[in-house]
Structures are given as C-alpha cells and as structure tokens.
C-alpha cells in the first residue's frame, strides 16, 4: 500500500510548479516580443504595420482576460494553464509559413490570448499559494525574470544563426515547459487526493463555463470600486507601457541603427536580468516606504529610460544603463502590485482580479505600440519616443494624485474607526 504524501511535500511540489510556470510563461511573451518585430522587418512591413501586428496580440487578452480569470476560479488555475500551454506550444510553428500582414495579425490574436492567459494563470496560482506575501511573490517575480532574461538572448541568437524557422521553433519548445509545469503541479494535488481550488465540472458544465456571462463580468468589474484595485489597474496600464515600446518600435529603431538580433535580444534580456535585482529589493523596501509610492517611482524611471532611447541609441553602454533602470523598476514593482491586489481582494476572487488587471495591461499593449506607430509615421520614429513618453509621464502624475488622495482618505477613516 502506497504511503500518503506528507502535506509539506505536496506544498513544496506545488511551489516548485508555480516557479516553473513563472519561468516559461513570461519567457514566451518576451521571446515573441523580440522575434515578431524582426520578422515583420524581414517581411517588409512598415513601422505602422509592425506596430499594429505587435498590438494585435493584446486585443483578445484585453477582451477576455476577465473571463479567463473567472474560468481559473471555476476550473482551477492548473487546468487553464495546461490548456493554454498546449496552444502556445503549437502556434509559434505556424508563423514562418506566411509573412502576410493579415495572417500575422490573426496569429498574434490567437497566440496573444494563449500566452497572456498563461501568464495570468501562473500569477494567479502563485498569488493563491503565497496568500499575498510580498517576499513569496518576489520569488515568483525573480524566476520569471530569469525566464525573460534567457528567452530573448536565446531567440535573438538563434534568429541570427539559423533564421525564422529555428527561432519560432525555439519558442515552441520553451512553451512546452508550461505544459510540464501544469502537469507537475496537478500530480502533486493528485497525490494529495484533493482538487484544491479546482471545481469538478461535468462536460456540459465545462462547455457552459466557456461562455462569458455578464453577471460574472459585472462582479469582476465591481472590484474596480475598491480604491486599492483601482490603483493597481492604473499602475498596470502605465507599468506595462515601457514594455510595449520595448517589444515594438524599440526593436525596430535599434535594428535601423544596424544592431543585430543577438544584440537587441541581449539588451532586452539585460532588462529582465536587472529585474531579478529589483524583485529581491521589493520586500525590504516595502518595510521603509509605502508600496504605492515605490510603484509610482518605478513607473516614472521606467518611462524616462525607454523614452530616452533616441538620445542614447548610438552609445551601447548608455543603452545597457537604461535597460538596467527599466529592469529594476519592473522587477521591483511586480511583487508590490500583486501584494496590494492580494490584500485587497478575497481569495475566491483572485482569478477574476488578476484577469481584470491583465485586461488593463493588455490594453496598454494595444494602445502604446499602435499610437507610437502612428506617431512614427507622422513625425518620425525618434519623435514618437518623446511624444509617447511625455503622455505616459502625465498619466503617471495623475495616478500619483489619485494615490495620495486614496491613501489619505484610508488613513483618516482608519483613524476615526480607531478613536
């Protein structure tokens, strides 16, 4: 008779599985961010077309991330993670078949949804396992940064050495790790003999759950009435915008300067590597400064670092420094954002809250490259960095005003309740 697996061992195995999800889900997104713009340039697409191709991968996540989060709450995060992992493994292999603008847009729509839901499922799984603890969330962020460091370097080098087919095949191979992570975590729960946060659904109920329901979306959207959640949604938009620039016209601009795919991938990867340092700093800094102000500072420095690209683009050392600034800001802010969200939302709604946040994040991935592509066509690619950067700084300043107001109101209410 097989002995029962100790609960501590099961918990440890689940934590390891969430870290595997962190490594592979985020890596796929950033690898596509390097290869797709390079493929667009090789296919002869214009800057505006490349901007729209890059933006297309965030259209369906914007529309369906909330529903994806609801599915995670109903089905269980591992089941959703395994399904989208399979899709993310297959679709990259289709890209090299055609370089037509419409085909690339369609592929970006589908793969954007699967890869985004993969990140959302990994984040939700970790949020559930860590119970909102900033230090534990920081480990997830740290491992995800390792994935987003290794992925772009690898795929950029493969692009230069072997071309498009090999580059997209490497993304497919990397995405298979998502399926393996979900299976590893599911096995731990099977050892325990419990579904753990997953609902046992009949086939008819499973199919029914795939259809969005307005009542469930209304409940998810109502979470935005919580001031902390509203702040996280604003942060998510402006925090993601520098990354959207990096995954679109940043790659195109550096390519126009004559930099190879390997060099561009290395710069993107360095940003992620310094994100590891930022993640390690999150919990200690939160003890001396409010998380809200730390996040605002991170966004401001990240925007300034990416907007300055035309000023420093011909000096590689300065590009490395800017990548370091962006990376530290992104790595530091990620666990803080999820810590704020985890403490503000009940555990039963974690999937919906992460889905709501990711919908806003993907909206930024649509708006930023599309607007920047239009600005590049109108005034030139260099000016587009300054125009979009200025707009993002104005929005961040407005978010800081909101944060100050909401924090002051919360403090005064707490003081009245305590007196």
Coordinates of C-alpha atoms in Angstrom, one line a residue:
X1 CA 0.0 0.0 0.0
X2 CA 1.4 3.4 -1.0
X3 CA 2.1 5.8 1.8
X4 CA 0.3 9.1 1.8
X5 CA 2.4 12.0 0.7
X6 CA 3.1 14.5 3.5
X7 CA 1.3 17.8 3.1
X8 CA 4.6 19.7 3.4
X9 CA 6.0 17.8 0.5
X10 CA 2.8 18.5 -1.6
X11 CA 3.0 22.2 -0.8
X12 CA 6.7 22.3 -1.8
X13 CA 6.0 20.5 -5.0
X14 CA 3.2 23.0 -5.8
X15 CA 5.5 25.9 -5.1
X16 CA 8.1 24.4 -7.5
X17 CA 5.4 24.0 -10.2
X18 CA 4.4 27.7 -9.8
X19 CA 8.0 28.7 -10.3
X20 CA 8.2 26.6 -13.4
X21 CA 5.1 28.4 -14.7
X22 CA 6.9 31.7 -13.9
X23 CA 9.9 30.7 -15.9
X24 CA 8.2 29.6 -19.1
X25 CA 5.0 31.8 -19.3
X26 CA 6.8 35.1 -19.1
X27 CA 9.6 33.9 -21.3
X28 CA 7.3 33.1 -24.2
X29 CA 5.8 36.6 -24.2
X30 CA 9.2 38.3 -24.3
X31 CA 10.7 35.9 -26.9
X32 CA 7.8 36.8 -29.2
X33 CA 8.5 40.5 -28.4
X34 CA 11.9 40.1 -30.0
X35 CA 11.2 37.8 -32.9
X36 CA 7.9 39.2 -34.3
X37 CA 9.2 42.7 -34.9
X38 CA 12.3 41.3 -36.6
X39 CA 10.2 39.0 -38.7
X40 CA 8.0 42.0 -39.6
X41 CA 11.0 43.9 -40.8
X42 CA 12.3 40.9 -42.8
X43 CA 8.9 40.6 -44.4
X44 CA 9.0 44.3 -45.5
X45 CA 6.2 45.6 -43.2
X46 CA 6.1 49.3 -42.5
X47 CA 6.6 50.8 -39.0
X48 CA 2.9 51.3 -38.6
X49 CA 2.1 47.8 -39.7
X50 CA 4.6 46.3 -37.3
X51 CA 3.1 48.4 -34.5
X52 CA -0.4 47.0 -35.3
X53 CA 1.0 43.4 -35.6
X54 CA 2.6 43.8 -32.2
X55 CA -0.5 45.4 -30.7
X56 CA -2.8 42.6 -32.1
X57 CA -1.6 40.1 -29.6
X58 CA -3.1 42.1 -26.8
X59 CA -6.6 42.5 -28.4
X60 CA -8.2 39.3 -27.3
X61 CA -6.5 39.3 -23.8
X62 CA -8.0 42.8 -23.3
X63 CA -11.4 41.4 -24.1
X64 CA -11.2 38.0 -22.5
X65 CA -8.7 38.3 -19.6
X66 CA -11.5 38.8 -17.1
X67 CA -13.4 35.8 -18.4
X68 CA -10.1 33.8 -18.3
X69 CA -9.7 34.8 -14.6
X70 CA -13.3 33.7 -13.9
X71 CA -12.5 30.3 -15.5
X72 CA -9.5 30.0 -13.3
X73 CA -11.7 30.5 -10.2
X74 CA -14.2 27.9 -11.5
X75 CA -11.9 25.3 -13.2
X76 CA -8.7 25.8 -11.3
X77 CA -5.6 27.6 -12.5
X78 CA -3.7 24.4 -13.4
X79 CA -6.3 23.2 -15.8
X80 CA -6.4 26.5 -17.6
X81 CA -2.6 26.7 -17.6
X82 CA -2.3 23.3 -19.2
X83 CA -4.8 24.1 -22.0
X84 CA -3.2 27.4 -23.0
X85 CA 0.2 25.9 -22.7
X86 CA -0.6 23.4 -25.5
X87 CA -1.9 26.2 -27.7
X88 CA 1.3 28.3 -27.0
X89 CA 3.4 25.3 -28.0
X90 CA 1.7 24.8 -31.4
X91 CA 1.1 28.3 -32.7
X92 CA 4.7 29.6 -33.0
X93 CA 5.4 26.9 -35.6
X94 CA 2.8 28.5 -37.9
X95 CA 4.4 32.0 -38.2
X96 CA 7.1 31.2 -40.8
X97 CA 4.6 29.7 -43.2
X98 CA 3.3 33.2 -44.2
X99 CA 4.6 36.7 -43.9
X100 CA 1.3 38.4 -45.0
X101 CA 0.1 41.2 -42.7
X102 CA -3.4 39.7 -42.2
X103 CA -2.0 36.3 -41.3
X104 CA 0.4 37.7 -38.8
X105 CA -2.3 39.7 -37.2
X106 CA -4.5 36.6 -36.9
X107 CA -1.7 34.6 -35.3
X108 CA -0.9 37.4 -32.9
X109 CA -4.6 37.5 -31.9
X110 CA -4.6 33.7 -31.0
X111 CA -1.1 33.3 -29.6
X112 CA -1.5 36.6 -27.7
X113 CA -4.6 35.2 -25.9
X114 CA -3.0 31.9 -25.0
X115 CA 0.3 33.3 -23.9
X116 CA -1.3 36.1 -21.9
X117 CA -3.7 33.7 -20.2
X118 CA -0.7 31.5 -19.4
X119 CA 1.0 34.4 -17.6
X120 CA -2.3 35.3 -15.8
X121 CA -2.8 31.6 -14.7
X122 CA 0.8 31.4 -13.4
X123 CA 0.4 34.7 -11.5
X124 CA -3.0 33.6 -10.0
X125 CA -1.6 30.3 -9.0
X126 CA 1.3 31.9 -7.2
X127 CA -1.0 34.5 -5.6
X128 CA -3.2 31.7 -4.2
X129 CA -0.2 29.8 -2.9
X130 CA 1.6 32.7 -1.4
X131 CA -1.5 34.3 0.2
X132 CA -0.3 37.8 -0.8
X133 CA 3.0 37.6 1.0
X134 CA 5.4 40.1 -0.8
X135 CA 8.5 38.0 -0.1
X136 CA 7.0 34.9 -1.6
X137 CA 5.6 36.8 -4.6
X138 CA 9.1 38.2 -5.1
X139 CA 10.4 34.7 -5.7
X140 CA 7.9 34.2 -8.4
X141 CA 8.9 37.6 -10.0
X142 CA 12.6 36.6 -9.7
X143 CA 12.2 33.3 -11.5
X144 CA 10.0 35.0 -14.2
X145 CA 12.8 37.5 -14.8
X146 CA 15.3 34.6 -15.3
X147 CA 13.0 33.3 -17.9
X148 CA 12.6 36.6 -19.6
X149 CA 16.4 37.1 -19.5
X150 CA 17.3 33.7 -21.0
X151 CA 14.5 33.7 -23.6
X152 CA 15.3 36.8 -25.6
X153 CA 19.0 36.2 -25.6
X154 CA 18.5 32.6 -26.9
X155 CA 15.9 33.5 -29.5
X156 CA 17.9 36.5 -30.8
X157 CA 21.0 34.4 -31.2
X158 CA 19.0 31.6 -32.9
X159 CA 17.5 34.2 -35.3
X160 CA 20.9 35.4 -36.3
X161 CA 22.4 32.0 -36.7
X162 CA 19.6 29.9 -38.1
X163 CA 16.7 32.2 -39.2
X164 CA 13.0 32.4 -38.6
X165 CA 12.1 28.7 -38.6
X166 CA 14.6 27.9 -35.9
X167 CA 13.7 31.0 -33.8
X168 CA 9.9 30.2 -33.8
X169 CA 10.7 26.5 -33.1
X170 CA 12.7 27.5 -30.0
X171 CA 9.7 29.5 -28.8
X172 CA 7.5 26.4 -29.2
X173 CA 10.0 24.3 -27.3
X174 CA 10.1 26.8 -24.5
X175 CA 6.3 26.9 -24.3
X176 CA 6.2 23.2 -23.8
X177 CA 7.6 23.9 -20.3
X178 CA 4.3 25.5 -19.4
X179 CA 2.5 22.2 -20.0
X180 CA 5.1 20.3 -18.0
X181 CA 4.8 22.8 -15.0
X182 CA 1.0 22.5 -15.0
X183 CA 1.3 18.7 -15.1
X184 CA 3.8 18.7 -12.3
X185 CA 1.5 20.7 -10.1
X186 CA -1.5 18.7 -10.9
X187 CA 0.4 15.5 -9.9
X188 CA 1.1 17.0 -6.5
X189 CA -2.7 17.6 -6.0
X190 CA -3.4 14.1 -7.2
X191 CA -1.0 12.7 -4.6
X192 CA -3.0 14.6 -2.0
X193 CA -6.3 13.3 -3.4
X194 CA -7.9 16.8 -3.4
X195 CA -8.9 19.1 -6.3
X196 CA -7.6 22.1 -4.3
X197 CA -9.1 25.3 -5.8
X198 CA -10.3 23.4 -8.9
X199 CA -14.0 22.7 -9.3
X200 CA -15.1 19.2 -10.5
X201 CA -17.2 20.0 -13.6
X202 CA -19.3 17.8 -15.8
X203 CA -18.6 18.0 -19.6
X204 CA -21.8 20.1 -20.0
X205 CA -20.9 22.5 -17.2
X206 CA -17.3 22.8 -18.6
X207 CA -18.7 23.8 -22.0
X208 CA -21.1 26.2 -20.4
X209 CA -18.4 27.8 -18.3
X210 CA -16.5 28.7 -21.5
X211 CA -19.3 31.1 -22.5
X212 CA -18.9 34.6 -20.8
X213 CA -21.7 35.6 -18.6
X214 CA -22.5 39.3 -17.9
X215 CA -23.3 38.7 -14.2
X216 CA -19.9 37.2 -13.6
X217 CA -18.2 40.0 -15.5
X218 CA -20.2 42.6 -13.6
X219 CA -18.9 41.1 -10.3
X220 CA -15.4 41.2 -11.6
X221 CA -15.7 44.8 -12.8
X222 CA -17.2 45.8 -9.5
X223 CA -13.8 45.0 -7.9
X224 CA -12.5 48.2 -9.5
X225 CA -14.6 50.1 -7.0
X226 CA -12.1 49.1 -4.3
X227 CA -9.6 52.0 -4.2
X228 CA -6.6 49.7 -4.0
X229 CA -7.8 47.7 -7.0
X230 CA -8.4 50.9 -9.0
X231 CA -4.9 52.0 -8.2
X232 CA -3.5 48.6 -9.3
X233 CA -5.4 48.9 -12.6
X234 CA -3.9 52.4 -13.3
X235 CA -0.5 51.1 -12.4
X236 CA -0.9 48.1 -14.6
X237 CA -1.5 50.3 -17.7
X238 CA 1.4 52.7 -17.2
X239 CA 3.8 50.0 -15.9
X240 CA 3.2 47.9 -19.0
X241 CA 3.6 50.7 -21.5
X242 CA 7.5 50.8 -21.5
X243 CA 7.5 47.0 -22.1
X244 CA 5.1 47.5 -25.0
X245 CA 7.5 50.1 -26.5
X246 CA 10.4 47.7 -25.9
X247 CA 8.6 44.9 -27.8
X248 CA 7.8 47.1 -30.8
X249 CA 9.5 50.2 -32.1
X250 CA 12.4 49.9 -29.7
X251 CA 13.4 46.8 -31.6
X252 CA 12.8 48.4 -34.9
X253 CA 14.7 51.6 -34.0
X254 CA 17.8 49.6 -32.8
X255 CA 17.6 47.4 -35.9
X256 CA 17.6 50.6 -38.1
X257 CA 20.8 51.6 -36.3
X258 CA 22.4 48.4 -37.6
X259 CA 22.2 46.3 -34.4
X260 CA 21.8 42.5 -34.8
X261 CA 19.1 40.4 -33.4
X262 CA 21.6 39.0 -30.8
X263 CA 22.5 42.4 -29.5
X264 CA 18.8 43.6 -29.4
X265 CA 17.8 40.3 -27.6
X266 CA 20.7 40.8 -25.2
X267 CA 19.5 44.4 -24.3
X268 CA 16.0 43.1 -23.7
X269 CA 17.4 40.2 -21.6
X270 CA 19.6 42.6 -19.6
X271 CA 16.5 44.5 -18.7
X272 CA 15.0 41.3 -17.3
X273 CA 18.2 40.3 -15.6
X274 CA 18.2 43.5 -13.6
X275 CA 14.6 42.8 -12.9
X276 CA 15.8 40.0 -10.7
X277 CA 17.7 42.5 -8.6
X278 CA 14.5 44.7 -8.4
X279 CA 12.5 41.7 -7.2
X280 CA 14.9 41.0 -4.4
X281 CA 14.6 44.6 -3.2
X282 CA 10.8 44.6 -3.0
X283 CA 10.2 43.2 0.4
X284 CA 13.0 45.1 2.2
X285 CA 12.0 48.5 0.6
X286 CA 8.3 47.9 1.4
X287 CA 9.3 48.0 5.1
X288 CA 10.6 51.5 4.8
X289 CA 8.3 53.1 2.2
X290 CA 4.7 52.7 1.1
X291 CA 4.2 50.3 -1.7
X292 CA 2.1 52.9 -3.6
X293 CA 5.0 55.4 -3.8
X294 CA 7.5 52.7 -4.7
X295 CA 5.4 51.7 -7.6
X296 CA 4.9 55.2 -8.8
X297 CA 8.7 55.8 -8.7
X298 CA 9.3 52.6 -10.6
X299 CA 6.9 53.6 -13.4
X300 CA 8.4 57.1 -13.7
X301 CA 12.0 55.9 -14.0
X302 CA 11.0 53.1 -16.5
X303 CA 9.2 55.6 -18.8
X304 CA 12.1 58.0 -18.7
X305 CA 14.6 55.2 -19.5
X306 CA 12.7 54.0 -22.6
X307 CA 11.7 57.4 -23.9
X308 CA 15.4 58.5 -23.9
X309 CA 16.3 55.7 -26.4
X310 CA 16.9 58.1 -29.4
X311 CA 19.2 60.3 -27.3
X312 CA 21.4 57.4 -26.2
X313 CA 20.8 54.8 -29.0
X314 CA 24.3 55.1 -30.5
X315 CA 26.1 54.5 -27.2
X316 CA 25.8 50.9 -26.2
X317 CA 26.9 51.5 -22.6
X318 CA 24.1 54.0 -22.1
X319 CA 21.6 51.6 -23.6
X320 CA 22.7 49.0 -21.1
X321 CA 22.3 51.5 -18.2
X322 CA 18.8 52.4 -19.4
X323 CA 17.9 48.7 -19.6
X324 CA 19.2 48.3 -16.0
X325 CA 16.9 51.2 -14.8
X326 CA 13.9 49.7 -16.6
X327 CA 14.6 46.2 -15.3
X328 CA 15.0 47.3 -11.7
X329 CA 11.8 49.3 -11.9
X330 CA 9.8 46.5 -13.5
X331 CA 11.2 43.8 -11.2
X332 CA 10.6 45.9 -8.0
X333 CA 7.1 46.9 -8.9
X334 CA 5.7 43.4 -9.9
X335 CA 5.6 41.8 -6.4
X336 CA 4.4 45.1 -4.9
X337 CA 1.5 45.3 -7.3
X338 CA 0.4 41.7 -6.6
X339 CA 0.8 42.2 -2.8
X340 CA -1.5 45.2 -2.9
X341 CA -4.0 43.3 -5.0
X342 CA -3.8 40.1 -2.9
X343 CA -4.6 42.0 0.3
X344 CA -7.5 44.0 -1.2
X345 CA -9.4 41.1 -2.8
X346 CA -10.9 37.9 -1.3
X347 CA -9.1 34.7 -2.2
X348 CA -12.2 33.4 -4.0
X349 CA -11.9 36.3 -6.5
X350 CA -8.1 36.2 -7.1
X351 CA -8.5 34.8 -10.6
X352 CA -11.1 37.5 -11.6
X353 CA -8.9 40.2 -10.1
X354 CA -5.8 39.1 -11.9
X355 CA -7.8 38.8 -15.1
X356 CA -9.1 42.3 -14.6
X357 CA -5.6 43.6 -14.1
X358 CA -4.3 41.7 -17.1
X359 CA -7.1 43.1 -19.3
X360 CA -5.8 46.6 -18.5
X361 CA -2.2 45.5 -19.0
X362 CA -3.1 44.2 -22.5
X363 CA -5.0 47.3 -23.3
X364 CA -1.7 49.2 -22.8
X365 CA -0.1 46.7 -25.1
X366 CA -2.6 47.6 -27.8
X367 CA -2.7 51.4 -27.3
X368 CA 1.0 52.1 -26.9
X369 CA 2.5 50.4 -30.0
X370 CA -0.4 51.4 -32.2
X371 CA -0.2 55.1 -31.1
X372 CA 3.5 55.1 -31.3
X373 CA 3.4 53.6 -34.8
X374 CA 1.1 56.3 -36.0
X375 CA 3.3 59.0 -34.4
X376 CA 6.3 57.4 -36.1
X377 CA 4.6 57.6 -39.5
X378 CA 3.6 61.3 -38.8
X379 CA 6.8 62.7 -37.3
X380 CA 9.4 60.0 -37.4
X381 CA 10.4 57.2 -35.1
X382 CA 12.7 59.3 -32.9
X383 CA 10.0 61.8 -32.1
X384 CA 7.5 59.1 -31.3
X385 CA 9.6 58.1 -28.3
X386 CA 9.3 61.6 -26.9
X387 CA 5.6 62.0 -27.6
X388 CA 4.5 58.7 -26.0
X389 CA 7.0 59.2 -23.2
X390 CA 5.5 62.6 -22.3
X391 CA 2.0 61.3 -22.4
X392 CA 2.9 58.4 -20.1
X393 CA 4.5 60.7 -17.6
X394 CA 1.4 62.9 -17.5
X395 CA -0.7 59.9 -16.8
X396 CA 1.7 58.7 -14.1
X397 CA 1.5 62.1 -12.4
X398 CA -2.3 61.8 -12.4
X399 CA -2.1 58.4 -10.8
X400 CA 0.2 59.8 -8.1
X401 CA -2.5 62.4 -7.3
X402 CA -5.1 59.6 -7.0
X403 CA -2.8 57.5 -4.8
X404 CA -2.2 60.4 -2.5
X405 CA -6.0 61.1 -2.2
X406 CA -6.9 57.5 -1.6
X407 CA -4.2 56.9 0.9
X408 CA -5.1 60.0 2.9
X409 CA -8.8 59.0 2.8
X410 CA -8.0 55.5 4.0
X411 CA -5.7 56.8 6.8
X412 CA -8.3 59.3 8.0
X413 CA -11.1 56.6 8.0
X414 CA -8.8 54.2 10.0
X415 CA -8.1 56.9 12.5
X416 CA -11.8 57.6 13.0
X417 CA -12.5 53.9 13.4
X418 CA -9.7 53.6 15.9
X419 CA -10.8 56.5 18.0

